[in-house]
CSV table of C-alpha atoms and ligand atoms in Angstrom, one decimal:
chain,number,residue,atom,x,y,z
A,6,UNK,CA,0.0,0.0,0.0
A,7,UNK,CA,1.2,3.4,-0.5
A,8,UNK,CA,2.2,5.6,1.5
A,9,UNK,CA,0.6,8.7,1.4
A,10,UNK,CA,1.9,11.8,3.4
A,11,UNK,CA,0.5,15.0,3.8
A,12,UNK,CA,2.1,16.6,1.4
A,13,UNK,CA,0.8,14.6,-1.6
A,14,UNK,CA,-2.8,15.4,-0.2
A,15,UNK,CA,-1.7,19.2,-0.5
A,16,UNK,CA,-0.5,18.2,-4.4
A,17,UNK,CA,-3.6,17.1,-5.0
A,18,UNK,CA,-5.6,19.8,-2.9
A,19,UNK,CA,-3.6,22.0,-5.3
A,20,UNK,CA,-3.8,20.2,-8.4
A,21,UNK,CA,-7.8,20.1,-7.9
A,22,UNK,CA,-7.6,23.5,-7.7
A,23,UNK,CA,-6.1,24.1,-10.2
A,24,UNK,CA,-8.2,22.1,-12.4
A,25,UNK,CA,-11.3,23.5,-11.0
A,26,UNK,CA,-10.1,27.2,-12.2
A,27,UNK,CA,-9.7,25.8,-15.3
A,28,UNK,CA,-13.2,24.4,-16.0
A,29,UNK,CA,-15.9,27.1,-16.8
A,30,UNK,CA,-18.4,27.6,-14.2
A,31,UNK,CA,-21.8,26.2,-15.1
A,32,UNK,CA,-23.5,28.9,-12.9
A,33,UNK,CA,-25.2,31.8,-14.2
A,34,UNK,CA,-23.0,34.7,-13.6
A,35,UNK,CA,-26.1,37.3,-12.8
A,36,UNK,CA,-23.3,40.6,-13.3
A,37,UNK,CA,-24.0,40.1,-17.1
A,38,UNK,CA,-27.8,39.3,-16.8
A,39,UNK,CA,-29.8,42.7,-18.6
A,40,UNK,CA,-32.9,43.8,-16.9
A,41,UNK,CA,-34.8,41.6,-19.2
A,42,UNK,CA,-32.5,38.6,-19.3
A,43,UNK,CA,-32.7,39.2,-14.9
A,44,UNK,CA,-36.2,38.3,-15.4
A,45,UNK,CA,-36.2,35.5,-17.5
A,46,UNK,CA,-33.6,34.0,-14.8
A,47,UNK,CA,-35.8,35.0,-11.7
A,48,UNK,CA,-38.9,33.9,-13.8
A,49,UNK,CA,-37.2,30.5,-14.1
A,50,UNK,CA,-37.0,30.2,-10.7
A,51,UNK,CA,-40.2,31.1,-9.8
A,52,UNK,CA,-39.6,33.9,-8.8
A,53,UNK,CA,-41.5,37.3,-9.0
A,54,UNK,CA,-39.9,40.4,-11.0
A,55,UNK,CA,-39.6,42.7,-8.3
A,56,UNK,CA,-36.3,40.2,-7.7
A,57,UNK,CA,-34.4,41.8,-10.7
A,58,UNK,CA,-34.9,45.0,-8.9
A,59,UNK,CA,-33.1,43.8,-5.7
A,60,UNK,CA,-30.2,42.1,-7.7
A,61,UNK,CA,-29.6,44.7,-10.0
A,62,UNK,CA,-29.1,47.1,-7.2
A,63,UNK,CA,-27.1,44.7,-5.0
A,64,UNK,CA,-25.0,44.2,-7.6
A,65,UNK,CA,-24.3,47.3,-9.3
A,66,UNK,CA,-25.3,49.7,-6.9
A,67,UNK,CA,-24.1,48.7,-3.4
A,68,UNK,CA,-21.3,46.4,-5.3
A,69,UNK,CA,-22.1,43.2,-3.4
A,70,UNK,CA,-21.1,40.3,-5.1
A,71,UNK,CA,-21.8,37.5,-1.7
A,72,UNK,CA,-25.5,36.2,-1.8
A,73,UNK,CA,-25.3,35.7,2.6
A,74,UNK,CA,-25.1,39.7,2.5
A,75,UNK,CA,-28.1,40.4,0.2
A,76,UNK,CA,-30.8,40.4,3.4
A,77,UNK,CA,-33.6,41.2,1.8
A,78,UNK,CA,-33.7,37.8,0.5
A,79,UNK,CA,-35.0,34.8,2.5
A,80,UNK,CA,-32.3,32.5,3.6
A,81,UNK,CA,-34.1,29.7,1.5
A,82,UNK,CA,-33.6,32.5,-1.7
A,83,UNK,CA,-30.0,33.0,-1.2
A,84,UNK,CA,-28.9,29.3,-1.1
A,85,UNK,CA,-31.4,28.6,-4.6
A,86,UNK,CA,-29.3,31.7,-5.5
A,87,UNK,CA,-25.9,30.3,-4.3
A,88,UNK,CA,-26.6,26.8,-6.2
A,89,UNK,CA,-27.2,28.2,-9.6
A,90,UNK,CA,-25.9,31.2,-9.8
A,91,UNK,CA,-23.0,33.6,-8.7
A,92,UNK,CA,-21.6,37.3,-9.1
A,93,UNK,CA,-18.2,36.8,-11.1
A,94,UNK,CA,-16.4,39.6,-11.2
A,95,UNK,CA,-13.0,40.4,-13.9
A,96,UNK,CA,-9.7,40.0,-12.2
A,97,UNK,CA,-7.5,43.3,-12.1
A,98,UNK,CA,-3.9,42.8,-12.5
A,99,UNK,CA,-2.8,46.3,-12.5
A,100,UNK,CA,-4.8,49.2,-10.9
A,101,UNK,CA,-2.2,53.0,-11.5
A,102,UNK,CA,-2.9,56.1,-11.2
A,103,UNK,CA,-1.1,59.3,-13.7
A,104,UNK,CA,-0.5,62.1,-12.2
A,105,UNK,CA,-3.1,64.1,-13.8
A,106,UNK,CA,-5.4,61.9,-11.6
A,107,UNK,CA,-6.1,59.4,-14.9
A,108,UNK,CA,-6.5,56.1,-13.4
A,109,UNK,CA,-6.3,52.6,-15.5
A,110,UNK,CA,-6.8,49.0,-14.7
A,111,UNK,CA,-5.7,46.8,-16.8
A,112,UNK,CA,-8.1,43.3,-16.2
A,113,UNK,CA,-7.1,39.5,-16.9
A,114,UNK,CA,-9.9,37.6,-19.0
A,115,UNK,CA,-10.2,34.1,-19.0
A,116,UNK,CA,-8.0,32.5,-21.4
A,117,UNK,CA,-5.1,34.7,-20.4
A,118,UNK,CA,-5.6,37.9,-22.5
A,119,UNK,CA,-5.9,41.2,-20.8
A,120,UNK,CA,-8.1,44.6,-21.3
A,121,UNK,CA,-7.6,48.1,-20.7
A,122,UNK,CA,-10.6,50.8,-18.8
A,123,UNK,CA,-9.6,53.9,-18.2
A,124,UNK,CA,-10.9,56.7,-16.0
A,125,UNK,CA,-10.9,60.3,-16.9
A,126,UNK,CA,-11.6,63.0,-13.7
A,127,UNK,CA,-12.6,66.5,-14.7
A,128,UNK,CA,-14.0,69.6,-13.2
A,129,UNK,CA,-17.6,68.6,-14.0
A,130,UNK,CA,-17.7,64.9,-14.7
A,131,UNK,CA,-15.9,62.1,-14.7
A,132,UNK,CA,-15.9,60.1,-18.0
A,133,UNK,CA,-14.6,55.9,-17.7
A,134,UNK,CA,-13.4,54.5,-21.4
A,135,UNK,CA,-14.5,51.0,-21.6
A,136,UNK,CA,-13.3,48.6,-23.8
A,137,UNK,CA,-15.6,46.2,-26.0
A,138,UNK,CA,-13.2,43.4,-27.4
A,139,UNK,CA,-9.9,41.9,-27.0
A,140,UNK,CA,-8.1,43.8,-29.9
A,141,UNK,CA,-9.9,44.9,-32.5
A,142,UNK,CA,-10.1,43.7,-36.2
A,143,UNK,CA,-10.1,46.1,-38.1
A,144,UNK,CA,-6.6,47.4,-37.9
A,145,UNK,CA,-6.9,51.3,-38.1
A,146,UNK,CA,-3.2,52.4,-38.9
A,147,UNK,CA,-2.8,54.4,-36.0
A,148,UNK,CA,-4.5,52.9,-33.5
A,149,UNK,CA,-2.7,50.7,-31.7
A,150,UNK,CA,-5.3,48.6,-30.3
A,151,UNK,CA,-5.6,47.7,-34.0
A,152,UNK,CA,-1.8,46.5,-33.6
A,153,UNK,CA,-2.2,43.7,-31.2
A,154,UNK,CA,-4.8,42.2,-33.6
A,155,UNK,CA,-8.0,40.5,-32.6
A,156,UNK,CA,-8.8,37.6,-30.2
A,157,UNK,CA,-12.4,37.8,-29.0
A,158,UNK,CA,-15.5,40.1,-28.0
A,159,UNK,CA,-16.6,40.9,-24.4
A,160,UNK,CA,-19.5,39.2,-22.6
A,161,UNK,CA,-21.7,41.5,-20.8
A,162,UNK,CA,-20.2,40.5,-17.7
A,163,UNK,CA,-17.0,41.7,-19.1
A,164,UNK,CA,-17.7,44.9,-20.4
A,165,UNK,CA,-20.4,45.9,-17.7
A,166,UNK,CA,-17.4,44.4,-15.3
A,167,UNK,CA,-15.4,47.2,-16.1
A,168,UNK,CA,-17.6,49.8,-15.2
A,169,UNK,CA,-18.7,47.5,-11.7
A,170,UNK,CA,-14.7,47.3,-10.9
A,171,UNK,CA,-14.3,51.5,-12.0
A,172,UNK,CA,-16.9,52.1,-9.3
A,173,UNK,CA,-16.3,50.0,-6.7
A,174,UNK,CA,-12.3,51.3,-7.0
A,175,UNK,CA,-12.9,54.8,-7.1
A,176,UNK,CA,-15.4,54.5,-3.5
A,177,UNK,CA,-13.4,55.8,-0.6
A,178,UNK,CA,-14.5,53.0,2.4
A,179,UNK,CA,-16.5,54.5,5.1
A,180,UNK,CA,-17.0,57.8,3.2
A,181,UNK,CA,-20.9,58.8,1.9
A,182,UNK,CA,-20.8,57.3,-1.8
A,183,UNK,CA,-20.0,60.1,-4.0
A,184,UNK,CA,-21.3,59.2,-8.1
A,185,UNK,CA,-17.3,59.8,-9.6
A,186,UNK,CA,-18.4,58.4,-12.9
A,187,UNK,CA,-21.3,60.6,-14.7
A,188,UNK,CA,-20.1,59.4,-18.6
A,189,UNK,CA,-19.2,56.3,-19.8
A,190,UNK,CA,-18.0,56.2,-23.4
A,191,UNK,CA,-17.1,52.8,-25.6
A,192,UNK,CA,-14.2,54.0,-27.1
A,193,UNK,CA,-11.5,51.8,-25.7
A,194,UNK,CA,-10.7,48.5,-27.5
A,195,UNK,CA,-12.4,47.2,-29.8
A,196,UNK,CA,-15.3,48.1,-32.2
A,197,UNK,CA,-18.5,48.1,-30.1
A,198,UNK,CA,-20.9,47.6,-33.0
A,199,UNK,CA,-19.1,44.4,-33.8
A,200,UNK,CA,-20.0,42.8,-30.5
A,201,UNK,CA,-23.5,44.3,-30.9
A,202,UNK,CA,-25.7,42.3,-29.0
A,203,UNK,CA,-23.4,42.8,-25.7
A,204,UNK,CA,-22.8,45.9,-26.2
A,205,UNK,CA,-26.9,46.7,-26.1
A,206,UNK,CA,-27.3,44.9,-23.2
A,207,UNK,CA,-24.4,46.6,-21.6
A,208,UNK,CA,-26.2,49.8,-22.0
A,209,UNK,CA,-28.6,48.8,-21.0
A,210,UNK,CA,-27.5,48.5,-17.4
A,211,UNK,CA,-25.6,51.8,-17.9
A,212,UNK,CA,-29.2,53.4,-18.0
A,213,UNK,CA,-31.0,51.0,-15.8
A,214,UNK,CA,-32.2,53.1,-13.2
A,215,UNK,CA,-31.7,50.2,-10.3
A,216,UNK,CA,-28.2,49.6,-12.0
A,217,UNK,CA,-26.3,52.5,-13.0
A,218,UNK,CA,-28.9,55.4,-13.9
A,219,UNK,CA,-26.9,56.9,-16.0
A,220,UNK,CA,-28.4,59.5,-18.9
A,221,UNK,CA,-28.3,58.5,-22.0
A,222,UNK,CA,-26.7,61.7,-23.8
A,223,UNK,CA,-24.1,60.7,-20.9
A,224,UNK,CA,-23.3,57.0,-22.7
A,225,UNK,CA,-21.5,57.4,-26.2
A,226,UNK,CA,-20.9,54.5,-28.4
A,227,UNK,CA,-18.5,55.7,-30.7
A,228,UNK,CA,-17.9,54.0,-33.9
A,229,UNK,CA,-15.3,53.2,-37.3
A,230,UNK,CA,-18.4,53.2,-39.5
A,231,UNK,CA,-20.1,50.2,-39.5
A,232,UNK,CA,-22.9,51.7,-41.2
A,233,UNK,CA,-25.6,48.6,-41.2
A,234,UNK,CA,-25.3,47.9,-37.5
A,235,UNK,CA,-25.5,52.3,-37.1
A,236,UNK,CA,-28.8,51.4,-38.1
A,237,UNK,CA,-29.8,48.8,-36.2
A,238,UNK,CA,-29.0,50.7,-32.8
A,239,UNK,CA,-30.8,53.9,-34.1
A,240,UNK,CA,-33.8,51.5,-33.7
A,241,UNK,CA,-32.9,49.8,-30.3
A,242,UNK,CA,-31.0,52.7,-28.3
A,243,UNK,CA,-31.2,56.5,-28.1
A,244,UNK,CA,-27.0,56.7,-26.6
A,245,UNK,CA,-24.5,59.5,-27.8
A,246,UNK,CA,-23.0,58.6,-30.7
A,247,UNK,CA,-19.2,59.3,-32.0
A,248,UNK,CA,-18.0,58.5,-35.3
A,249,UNK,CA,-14.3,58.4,-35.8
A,250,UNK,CA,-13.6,60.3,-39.1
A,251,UNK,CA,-10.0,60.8,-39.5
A,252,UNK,CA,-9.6,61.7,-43.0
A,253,UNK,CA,-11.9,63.8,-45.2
A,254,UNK,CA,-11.5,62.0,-48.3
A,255,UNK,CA,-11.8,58.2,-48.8
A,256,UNK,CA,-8.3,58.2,-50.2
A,257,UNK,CA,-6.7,58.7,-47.3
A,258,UNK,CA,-9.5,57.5,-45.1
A,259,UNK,CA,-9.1,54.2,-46.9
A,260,UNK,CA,-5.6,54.0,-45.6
A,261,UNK,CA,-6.3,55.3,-42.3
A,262,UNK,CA,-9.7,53.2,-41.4
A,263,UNK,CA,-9.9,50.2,-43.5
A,264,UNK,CA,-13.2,49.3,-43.1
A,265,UNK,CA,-13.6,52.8,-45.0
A,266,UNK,CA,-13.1,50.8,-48.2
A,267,UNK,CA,-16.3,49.1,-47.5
A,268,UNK,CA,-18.5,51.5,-45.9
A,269,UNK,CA,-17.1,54.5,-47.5
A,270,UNK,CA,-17.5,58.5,-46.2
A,271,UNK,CA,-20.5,59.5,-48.4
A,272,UNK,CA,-22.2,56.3,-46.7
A,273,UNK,CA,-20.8,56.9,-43.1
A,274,UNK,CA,-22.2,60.6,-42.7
A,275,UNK,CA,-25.7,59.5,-44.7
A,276,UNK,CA,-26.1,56.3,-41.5
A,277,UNK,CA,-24.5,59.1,-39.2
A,278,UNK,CA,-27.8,61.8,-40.4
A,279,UNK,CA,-30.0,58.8,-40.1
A,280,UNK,CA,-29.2,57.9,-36.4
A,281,UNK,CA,-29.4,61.4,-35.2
A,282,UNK,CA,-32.8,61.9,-37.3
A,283,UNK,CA,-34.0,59.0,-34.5
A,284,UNK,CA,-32.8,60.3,-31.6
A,285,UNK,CA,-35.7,61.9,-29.6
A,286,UNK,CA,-33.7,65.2,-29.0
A,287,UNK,CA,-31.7,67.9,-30.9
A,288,UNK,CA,-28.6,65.6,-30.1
A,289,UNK,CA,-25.1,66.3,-32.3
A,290,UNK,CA,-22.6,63.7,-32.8
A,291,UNK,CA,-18.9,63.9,-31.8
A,292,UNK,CA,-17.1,63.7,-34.9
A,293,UNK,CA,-13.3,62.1,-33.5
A,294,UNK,CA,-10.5,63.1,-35.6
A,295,UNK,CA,-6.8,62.2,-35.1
A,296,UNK,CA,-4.4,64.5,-36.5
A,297,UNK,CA,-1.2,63.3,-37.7
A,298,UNK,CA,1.5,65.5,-39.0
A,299,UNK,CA,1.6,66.1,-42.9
A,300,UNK,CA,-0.9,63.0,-43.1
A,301,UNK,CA,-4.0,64.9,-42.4
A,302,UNK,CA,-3.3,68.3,-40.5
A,303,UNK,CA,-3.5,70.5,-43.5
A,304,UNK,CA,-5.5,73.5,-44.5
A,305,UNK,CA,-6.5,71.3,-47.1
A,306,UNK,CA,-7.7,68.4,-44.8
A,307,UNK,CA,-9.7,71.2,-43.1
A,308,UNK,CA,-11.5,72.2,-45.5
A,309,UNK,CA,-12.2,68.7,-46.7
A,310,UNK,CA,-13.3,67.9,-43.9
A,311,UNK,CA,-15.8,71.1,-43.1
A,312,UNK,CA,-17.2,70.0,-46.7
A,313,UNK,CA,-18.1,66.2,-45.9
A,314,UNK,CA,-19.8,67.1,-42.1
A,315,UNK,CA,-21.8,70.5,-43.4
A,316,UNK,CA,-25.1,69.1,-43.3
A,317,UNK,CA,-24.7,67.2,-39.7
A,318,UNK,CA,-24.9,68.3,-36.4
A,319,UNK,CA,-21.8,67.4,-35.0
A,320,UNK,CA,-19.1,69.1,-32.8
A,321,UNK,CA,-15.7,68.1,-33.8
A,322,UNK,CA,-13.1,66.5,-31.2
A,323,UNK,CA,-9.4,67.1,-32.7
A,324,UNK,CA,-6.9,64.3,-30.8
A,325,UNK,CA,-3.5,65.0,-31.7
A,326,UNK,CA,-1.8,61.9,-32.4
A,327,UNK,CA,-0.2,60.0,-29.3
A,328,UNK,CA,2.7,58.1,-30.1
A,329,UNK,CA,3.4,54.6,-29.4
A,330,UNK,CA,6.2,52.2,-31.1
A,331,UNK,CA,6.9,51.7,-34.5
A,332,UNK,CA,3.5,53.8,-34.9
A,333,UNK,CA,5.3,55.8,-38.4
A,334,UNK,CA,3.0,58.5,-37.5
A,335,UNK,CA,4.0,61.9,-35.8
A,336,UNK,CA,2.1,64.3,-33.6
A,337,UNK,CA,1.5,67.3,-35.4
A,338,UNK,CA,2.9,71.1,-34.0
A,339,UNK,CA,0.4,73.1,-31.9
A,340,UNK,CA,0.2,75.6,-34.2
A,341,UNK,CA,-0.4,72.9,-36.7
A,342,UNK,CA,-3.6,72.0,-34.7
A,343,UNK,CA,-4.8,75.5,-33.7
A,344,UNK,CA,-4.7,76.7,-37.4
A,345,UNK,CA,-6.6,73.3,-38.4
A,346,UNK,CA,-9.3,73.9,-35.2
A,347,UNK,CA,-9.4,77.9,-36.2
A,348,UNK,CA,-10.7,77.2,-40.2
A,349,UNK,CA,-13.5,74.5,-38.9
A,350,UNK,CA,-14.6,77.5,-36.1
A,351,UNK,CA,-14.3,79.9,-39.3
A,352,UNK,CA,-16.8,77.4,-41.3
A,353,UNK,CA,-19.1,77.8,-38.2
A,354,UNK,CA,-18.2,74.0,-36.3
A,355,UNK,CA,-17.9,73.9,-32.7
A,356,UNK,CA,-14.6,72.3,-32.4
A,357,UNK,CA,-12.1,71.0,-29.4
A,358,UNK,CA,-9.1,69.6,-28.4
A,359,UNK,CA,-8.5,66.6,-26.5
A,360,UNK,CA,-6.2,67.6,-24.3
A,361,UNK,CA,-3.9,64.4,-23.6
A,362,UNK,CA,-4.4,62.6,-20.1
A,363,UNK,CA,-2.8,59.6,-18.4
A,364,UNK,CA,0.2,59.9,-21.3
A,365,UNK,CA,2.6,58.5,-18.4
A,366,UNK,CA,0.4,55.5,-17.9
A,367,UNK,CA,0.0,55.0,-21.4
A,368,UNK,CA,-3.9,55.6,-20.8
A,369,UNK,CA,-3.5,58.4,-23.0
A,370,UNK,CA,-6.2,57.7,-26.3
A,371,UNK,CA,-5.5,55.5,-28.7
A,372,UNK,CA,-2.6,53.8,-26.5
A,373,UNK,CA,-4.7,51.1,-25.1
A,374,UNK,CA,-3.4,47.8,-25.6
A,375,UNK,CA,-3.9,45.2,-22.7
A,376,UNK,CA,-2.1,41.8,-23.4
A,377,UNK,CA,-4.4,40.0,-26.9
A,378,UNK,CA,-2.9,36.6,-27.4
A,379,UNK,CA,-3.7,34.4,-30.8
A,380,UNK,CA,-3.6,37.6,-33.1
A,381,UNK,CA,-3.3,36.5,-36.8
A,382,UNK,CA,-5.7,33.3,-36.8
A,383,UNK,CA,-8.6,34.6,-34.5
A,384,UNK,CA,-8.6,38.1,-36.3
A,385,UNK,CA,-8.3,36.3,-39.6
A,386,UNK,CA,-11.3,34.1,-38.8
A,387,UNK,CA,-13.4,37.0,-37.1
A,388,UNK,CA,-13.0,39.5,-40.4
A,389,UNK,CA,-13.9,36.4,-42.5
A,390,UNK,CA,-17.1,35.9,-40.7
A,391,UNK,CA,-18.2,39.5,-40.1
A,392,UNK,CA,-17.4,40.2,-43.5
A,393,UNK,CA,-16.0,43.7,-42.2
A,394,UNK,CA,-13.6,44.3,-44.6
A,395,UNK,CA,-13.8,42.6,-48.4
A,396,UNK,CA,-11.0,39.8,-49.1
A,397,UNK,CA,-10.0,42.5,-51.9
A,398,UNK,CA,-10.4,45.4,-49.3
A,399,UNK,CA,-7.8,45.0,-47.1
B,410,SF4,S1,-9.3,52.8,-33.9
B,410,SF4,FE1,-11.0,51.6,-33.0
B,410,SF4,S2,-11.8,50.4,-34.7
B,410,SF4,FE2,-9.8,51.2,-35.3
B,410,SF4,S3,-8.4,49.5,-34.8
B,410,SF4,FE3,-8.4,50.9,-33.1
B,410,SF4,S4,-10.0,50.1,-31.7
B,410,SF4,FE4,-10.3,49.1,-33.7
């Protein structure tokens, strides 16, 4: 008979463990449930609706994530809870904080990849940059997202995740709850409209007025120009929208946004008009535009640009270019950038500058790049059945 000691019962302690971490929980993770999906869940366990209510504001409002604490449940209600369900929350692997106050977590996904939220304190409001994907697909030429390539989207769980771990990290214990984030845009990795379905039901919470009540001019989705699926949330949400321009001619837009080649400018600004034409309210769009020296930061781009947005209500966000490695792109002069801001004011656009925040974090926009693993099969596969950019297109 063997003779087992106590250490091989800690090997195998450990090696269970292990092995347990690996398999995927069969429990319903309830942080990635939408109001509606909440119900179905409670509905299937008999359970009236008034039950989404309490979860949705134990979970994303007070930030509990341990059934035993919810105690306005019966004790019979938390263990049902506890046996088929749980709160699983993303791992954070790095939490920093720039000097400008900017604060980024960088958070570990299953299967070993990492993303990037980032958290933006002003005067007025406080704005968190959520990511939507690991990578993103379609390789923008300055972005540098688009440079670690593509390896899946975001569950809701994942992407609401962000803004549950944001929250809950920016609470000082034992002081009065203070609301720190008022904005939430989806502008960090990824291309939201390509993980559409999670996306909605992210923003859904973001509104939810027993998750995270936030208003709805104060969510932006903000887009590369995937013009069909522009349309399809003009009929499902009323959010902010931003479309990021970047060139004013499909030449160079082409180059500078792929996915321009299949959705080009005339058709971006025509599904740009059509969402805003839905939206309840008098809303504009943020028009994003990266300016990179001598590639688009002329006089000429200017007035190109004034030219393609004249009919939309827009206001125009200039981002001066933010280096990273091996980029080949340079950050144009000020001057460079006041004169290009100066001829859109002259042609009657209300124009800014993104001032650049969290640059010694590398939080600064367009330098988000977490950790994406499997780059050149997954994004080859994902482009192939999204059709987002034609074989001949790329
Ligand atoms: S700019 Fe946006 S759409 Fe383009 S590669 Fe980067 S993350 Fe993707």
């Amino acid at each position: 008979m063997t003779d087992i000691q106590a250490t091989d019962f800690e090997a195998l302690d450990r090696l269970e463990a292990e092995e347990k971490a690996k398999t995927p929980s069969k429990k319903v993770n309830l942080l990635g449930l939408s109001p509606k999906k909440m119900d179905e869940f409670f509905e299937g366990l008999g359970e009236k609706k008034f039950r989404t209510q309490q979860m949705l504001k134990w979970i994303h409002q007070i930030g509990e994530s341990d059934f035993d604490k919810m105690t306005n449940m019966s004790k019979a209600m938390r263990t049902k809870l506890a046996e088929v369900a749980e709160i699983s929350l993303p791992e954070i692997v790095m939490d920093k904080t720039s000097v400008d106050g900017t604060r980024k977590w960088v958070m570990k996904m299953p299967g070993g990849s990492s993303i990037e939220t980032v958290y933006i304190p002003e005067k007025e409001r406080g704005t968190l940059c959520i990511s939507s994907q690991i990578g993103c697909a379609l390789d923008c030429s300055f972005c540098s997202t688009g440079k670690q390539g593509f390896n899946r989207d975001l569950s809701v769980a994942e992407i609401i995740g962000q803004l549950f771990v944001a929250s809950q990290s920016l609470d000082t214990p034992g002081e009065k709850r203070v609301r720190r984030i008022t904005n939430v845009v989806m502008m960090g990795m990824g291309e939201p409209l390509l993980n559409f379905d999670n996306v909605v039901d992210s923003m859904e919470l973001m509104l939810n007025d027993f998750a995270y009540s936030l208003s709805k001019r104060r969510v932006t989705l903000s887009t590369s120009g995937v013009v069909p699926m522009m349309d399809k949330l003009g009929d499902l949400a009323d959010v902010s929208l931003a479309v990021s321009l970047h060139a004013g001619n499909d030449k160079l837009r082409d180059v500078l946004v792929p996915i321009n080649k299949k959705y080009p400018i005339k058709e971006l600004i025509a599904a740009t008009n059509r969402y805003l034409a839905k939206l309840p309210d008098r809303r504009k769009a943020t028009i994003e535009y990266t300016m990179m020296k001598d590639v688009n930061d002329s006089t000429q781009d200017a007035e190109e640009i004034a030219e393609v947005l004249k009919n939309t209500p827009c206001k125009i966000n200039l981002i001066p270019f933010n280096p990273f490695p091996n980029s080949g792109y340079e950050r144009p002069s000020n001057n460079r950038v006041y004169r290009f801001r100066d001829l859109l004011h002259e042609r009657g656009f209300i124009v800014t500058i993104r001032s650049t925040r969290g640059d010694d974090i590398d939080a600064a926009c367009g330098q988000l790049v977490g950790q994406v693993e499997d780059r050149t099969r997954r994004q080859q596969k994902y482009i192939e059945l999204h059709q987002v950019n034609d074989s001949d297109a790329v």
